[in-house]
Structure formats: C-alpha cells, structure tokens
PDB file of C-alpha atoms in Angstrom:
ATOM      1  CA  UNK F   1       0.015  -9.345 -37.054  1.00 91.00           C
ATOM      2  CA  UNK F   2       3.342  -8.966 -38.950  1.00 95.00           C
ATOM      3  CA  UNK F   3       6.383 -11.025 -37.264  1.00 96.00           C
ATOM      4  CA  UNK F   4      10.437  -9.274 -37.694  1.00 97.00           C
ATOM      5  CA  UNK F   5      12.884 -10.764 -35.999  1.00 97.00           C
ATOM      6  CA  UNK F   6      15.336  -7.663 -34.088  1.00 97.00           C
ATOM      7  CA  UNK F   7      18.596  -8.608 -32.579  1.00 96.00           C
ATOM      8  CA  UNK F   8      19.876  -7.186 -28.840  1.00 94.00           C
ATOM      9  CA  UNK F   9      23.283  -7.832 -28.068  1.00 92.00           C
ATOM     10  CA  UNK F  10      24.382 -10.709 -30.818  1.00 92.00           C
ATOM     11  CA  UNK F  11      21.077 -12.432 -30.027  1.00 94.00           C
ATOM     12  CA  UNK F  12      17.858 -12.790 -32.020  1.00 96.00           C
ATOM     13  CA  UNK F  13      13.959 -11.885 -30.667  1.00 96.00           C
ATOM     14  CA  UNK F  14      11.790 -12.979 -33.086  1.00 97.00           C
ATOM     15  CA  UNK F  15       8.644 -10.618 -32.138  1.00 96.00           C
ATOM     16  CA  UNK F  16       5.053  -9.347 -33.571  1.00 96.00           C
ATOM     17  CA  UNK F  17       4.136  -6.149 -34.026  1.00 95.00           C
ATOM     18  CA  UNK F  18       0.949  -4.310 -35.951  1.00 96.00           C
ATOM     19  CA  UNK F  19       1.182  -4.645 -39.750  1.00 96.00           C
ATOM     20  CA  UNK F  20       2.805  -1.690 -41.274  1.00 96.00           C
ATOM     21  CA  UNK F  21       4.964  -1.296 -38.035  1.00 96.00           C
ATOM     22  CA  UNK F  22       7.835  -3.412 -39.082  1.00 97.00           C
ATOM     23  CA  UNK F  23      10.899  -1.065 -39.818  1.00 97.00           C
ATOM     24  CA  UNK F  24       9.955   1.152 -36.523  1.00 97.00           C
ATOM     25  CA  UNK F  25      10.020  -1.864 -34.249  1.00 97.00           C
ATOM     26  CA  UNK F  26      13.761  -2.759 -35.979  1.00 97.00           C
ATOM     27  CA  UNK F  27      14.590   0.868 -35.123  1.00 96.00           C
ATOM     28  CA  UNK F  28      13.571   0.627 -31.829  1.00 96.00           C
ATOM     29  CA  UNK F  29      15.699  -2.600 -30.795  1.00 97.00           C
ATOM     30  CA  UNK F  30      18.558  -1.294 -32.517  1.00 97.00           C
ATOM     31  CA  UNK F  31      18.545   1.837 -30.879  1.00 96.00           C
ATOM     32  CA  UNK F  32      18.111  -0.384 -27.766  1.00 96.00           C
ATOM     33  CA  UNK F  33      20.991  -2.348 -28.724  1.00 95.00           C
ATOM     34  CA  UNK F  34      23.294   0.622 -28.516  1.00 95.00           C
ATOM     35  CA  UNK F  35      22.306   1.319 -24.711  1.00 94.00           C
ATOM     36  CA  UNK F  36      23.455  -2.173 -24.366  1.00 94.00           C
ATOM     37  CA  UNK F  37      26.595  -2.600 -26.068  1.00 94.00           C
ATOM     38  CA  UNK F  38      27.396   0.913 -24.269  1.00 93.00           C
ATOM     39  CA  UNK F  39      26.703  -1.013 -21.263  1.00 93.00           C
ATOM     40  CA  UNK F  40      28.769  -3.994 -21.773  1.00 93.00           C
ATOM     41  CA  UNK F  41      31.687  -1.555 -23.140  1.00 92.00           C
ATOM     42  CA  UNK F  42      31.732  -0.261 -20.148  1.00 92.00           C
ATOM     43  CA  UNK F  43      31.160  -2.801 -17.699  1.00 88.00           C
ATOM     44  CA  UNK F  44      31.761  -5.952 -19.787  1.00 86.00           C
ATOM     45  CA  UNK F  45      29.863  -8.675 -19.258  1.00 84.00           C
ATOM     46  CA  UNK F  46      27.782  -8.807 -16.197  1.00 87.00           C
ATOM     47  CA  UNK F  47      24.767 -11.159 -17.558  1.00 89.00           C
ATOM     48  CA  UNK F  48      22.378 -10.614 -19.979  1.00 88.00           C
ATOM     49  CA  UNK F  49      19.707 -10.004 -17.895  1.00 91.00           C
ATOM     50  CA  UNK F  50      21.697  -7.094 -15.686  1.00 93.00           C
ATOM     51  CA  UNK F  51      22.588  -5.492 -18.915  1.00 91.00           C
ATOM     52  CA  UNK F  52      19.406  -5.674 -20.133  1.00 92.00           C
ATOM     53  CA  UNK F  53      17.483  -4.325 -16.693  1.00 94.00           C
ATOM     54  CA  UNK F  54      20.466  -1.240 -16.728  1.00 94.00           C
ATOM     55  CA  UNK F  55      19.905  -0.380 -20.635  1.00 95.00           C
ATOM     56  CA  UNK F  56      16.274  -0.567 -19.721  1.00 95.00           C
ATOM     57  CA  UNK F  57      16.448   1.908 -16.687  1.00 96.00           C
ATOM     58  CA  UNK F  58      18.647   4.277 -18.657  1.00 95.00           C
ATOM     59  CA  UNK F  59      15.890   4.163 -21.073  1.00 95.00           C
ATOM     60  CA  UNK F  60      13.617   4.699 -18.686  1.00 97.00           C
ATOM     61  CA  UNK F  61      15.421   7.813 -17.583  1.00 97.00           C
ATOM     62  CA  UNK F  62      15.733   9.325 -20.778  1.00 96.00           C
ATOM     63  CA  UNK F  63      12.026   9.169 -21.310  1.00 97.00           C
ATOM     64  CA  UNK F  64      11.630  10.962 -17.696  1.00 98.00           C
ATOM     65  CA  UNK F  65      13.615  13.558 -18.793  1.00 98.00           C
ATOM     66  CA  UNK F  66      12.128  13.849 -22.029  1.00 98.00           C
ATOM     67  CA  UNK F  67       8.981  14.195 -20.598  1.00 98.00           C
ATOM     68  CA  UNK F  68      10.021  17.089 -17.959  1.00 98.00           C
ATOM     69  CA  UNK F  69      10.893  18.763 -20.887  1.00 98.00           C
ATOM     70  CA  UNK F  70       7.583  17.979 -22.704  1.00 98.00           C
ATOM     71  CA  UNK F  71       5.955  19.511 -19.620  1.00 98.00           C
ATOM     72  CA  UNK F  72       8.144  22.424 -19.705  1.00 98.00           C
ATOM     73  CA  UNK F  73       7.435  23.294 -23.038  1.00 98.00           C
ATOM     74  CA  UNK F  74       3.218  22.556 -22.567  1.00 98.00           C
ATOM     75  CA  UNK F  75       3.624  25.223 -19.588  1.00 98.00           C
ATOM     76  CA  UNK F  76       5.252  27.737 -21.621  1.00 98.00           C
ATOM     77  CA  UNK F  77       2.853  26.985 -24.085  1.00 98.00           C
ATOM     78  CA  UNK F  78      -0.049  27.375 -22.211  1.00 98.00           C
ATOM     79  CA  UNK F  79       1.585  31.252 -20.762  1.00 98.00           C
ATOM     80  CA  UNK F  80       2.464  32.220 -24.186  1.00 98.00           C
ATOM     81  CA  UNK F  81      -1.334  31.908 -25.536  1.00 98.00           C
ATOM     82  CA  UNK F  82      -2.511  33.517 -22.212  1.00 97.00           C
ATOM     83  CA  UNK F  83      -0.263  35.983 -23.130  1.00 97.00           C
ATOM     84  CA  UNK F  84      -1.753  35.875 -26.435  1.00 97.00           C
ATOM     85  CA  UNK F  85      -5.370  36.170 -25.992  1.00 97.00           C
ATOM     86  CA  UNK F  86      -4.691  38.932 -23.477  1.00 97.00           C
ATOM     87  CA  UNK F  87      -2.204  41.073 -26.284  1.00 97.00           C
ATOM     88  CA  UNK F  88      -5.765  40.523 -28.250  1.00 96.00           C
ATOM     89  CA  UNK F  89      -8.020  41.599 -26.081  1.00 96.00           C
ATOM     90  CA  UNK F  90      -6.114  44.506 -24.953  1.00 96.00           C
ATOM     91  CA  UNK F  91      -5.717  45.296 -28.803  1.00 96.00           C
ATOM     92  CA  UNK F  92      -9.755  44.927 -29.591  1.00 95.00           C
ATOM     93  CA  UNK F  93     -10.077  47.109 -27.123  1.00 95.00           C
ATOM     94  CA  UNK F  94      -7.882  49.913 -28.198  1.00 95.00           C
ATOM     95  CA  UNK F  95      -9.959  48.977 -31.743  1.00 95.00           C
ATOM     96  CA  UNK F  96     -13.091  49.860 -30.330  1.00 94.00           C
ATOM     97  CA  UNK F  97     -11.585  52.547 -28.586  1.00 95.00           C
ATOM     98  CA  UNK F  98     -10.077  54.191 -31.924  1.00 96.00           C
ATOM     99  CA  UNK F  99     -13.376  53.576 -33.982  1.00 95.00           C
ATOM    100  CA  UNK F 100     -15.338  55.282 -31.235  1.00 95.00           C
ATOM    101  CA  UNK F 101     -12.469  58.476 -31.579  1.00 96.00           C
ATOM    102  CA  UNK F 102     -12.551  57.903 -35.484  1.00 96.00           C
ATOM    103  CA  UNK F 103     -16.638  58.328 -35.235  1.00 95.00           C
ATOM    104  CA  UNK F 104     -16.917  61.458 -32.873  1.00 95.00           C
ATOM    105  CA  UNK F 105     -14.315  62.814 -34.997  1.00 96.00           C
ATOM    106  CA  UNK F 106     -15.774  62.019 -38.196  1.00 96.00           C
ATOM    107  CA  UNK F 107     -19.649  63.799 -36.649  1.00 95.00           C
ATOM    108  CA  UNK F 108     -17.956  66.892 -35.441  1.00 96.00           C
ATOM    109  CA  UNK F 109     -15.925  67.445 -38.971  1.00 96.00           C
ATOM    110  CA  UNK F 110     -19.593  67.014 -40.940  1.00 95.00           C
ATOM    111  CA  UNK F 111     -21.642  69.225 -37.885  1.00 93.00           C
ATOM    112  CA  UNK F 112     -18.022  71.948 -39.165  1.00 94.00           C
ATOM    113  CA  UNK F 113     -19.106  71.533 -42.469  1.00 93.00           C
ATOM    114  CA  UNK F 114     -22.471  71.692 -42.320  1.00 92.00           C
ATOM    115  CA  UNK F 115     -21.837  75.002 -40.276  1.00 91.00           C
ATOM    116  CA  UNK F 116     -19.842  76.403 -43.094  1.00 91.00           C
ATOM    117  CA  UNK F 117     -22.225  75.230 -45.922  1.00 90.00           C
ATOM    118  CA  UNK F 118     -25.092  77.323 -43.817  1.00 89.00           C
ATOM    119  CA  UNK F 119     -22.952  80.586 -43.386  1.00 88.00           C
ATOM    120  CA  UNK F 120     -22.088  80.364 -47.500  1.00 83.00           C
ATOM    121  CA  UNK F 121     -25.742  79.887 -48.332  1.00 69.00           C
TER     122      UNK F 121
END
C-alpha cells in the first residue's frame, strides 16, 4: 500500500491508498478542499467537523445528481438501440422484400427473352 499525505482545510491526513493511485487520491482531497474552503468563505468558521459533514453532503448531492443524469442518459440509451434494432429489422425486411421483387423480375425478363429467342428461331 502506497502512503500520500493530502491536506483539507490547512490540515494534513496522512492516508493509504492502492499503489499506483497516488496523484488521484491528491486530486480527490483537493477537489474536496475547495467544497470546504467554499464553505468556510461563506459561513466562516463553524468547526471542522460541521464544515467537513456540509462539504461532505454537498458532495454527496452532486454525486445524486450526477447519477440521475447517468440514469437519464442509460434510458435514452437503451430507447435509442430499441429504436435501432427495430430501423434494422424494418430495413432487412424491405431487403428481403426487394430481392424477392429483384428475382420475379429478373425470371419474367429471361421467360421475355426466351419468348423472343423462340419466335426468331
């Protein structure tokens, strides 16, 4: 297990994270960080622990609306490739349908010219 040490709010966490995972643990408490100092900015200081609890439920509610979005998109998704694989079959269809036309007319233009070729000969 690596070990970085990540500062919130003037004060430093030394912490462990997997190896490898270092600079995206760093990014994380920063980021962090900045929901705090908004915090304090705007409601100066009302304990460490109440900051930290607010920054964490604004967090919290960030990631609930990210995921509502997520959700959005994954059913939009999901009617798009219905949409999809219906626009496909419907096309195979008209495929088959066009190769079947394409065939008959193919039969009756050789039965014409096998007509003609007899009435010549």
């Amino acid at each position: 297990m690596a070990q970085v040490t990540v500062t919130i709010d003037g004060k430093a966490y030394r912490m462990a994270c997997d190896e490898g995972q270092e600079e995206h643990l760093i990014d994380l408490a920063q980021s962090f960080d900045l929901y705090v100092s908004h915090l304090k900015d705007s409601f100066g200081e009302i304990g460490d622990q109440r900051l930290t609890v607010m920054a964490g439920i604004m967090v919290m509610d960030e990631l609930s609306e990210q995921r509502k979005r997520v959700q959005g998109m994954e059913s939009e998704i999901s009617t798009l490739r219905k949409t999809r694989d219906e626009a496909l079959m419907k096309a195979d269809k008209n495929d088959a349908a066009l190769t079947g036309a394409l065939s008959t007319l193919a039969q009756r233009m050789e039965d014409l010219a096998e007509k003609l070729a007899a009435r010549k000969g």
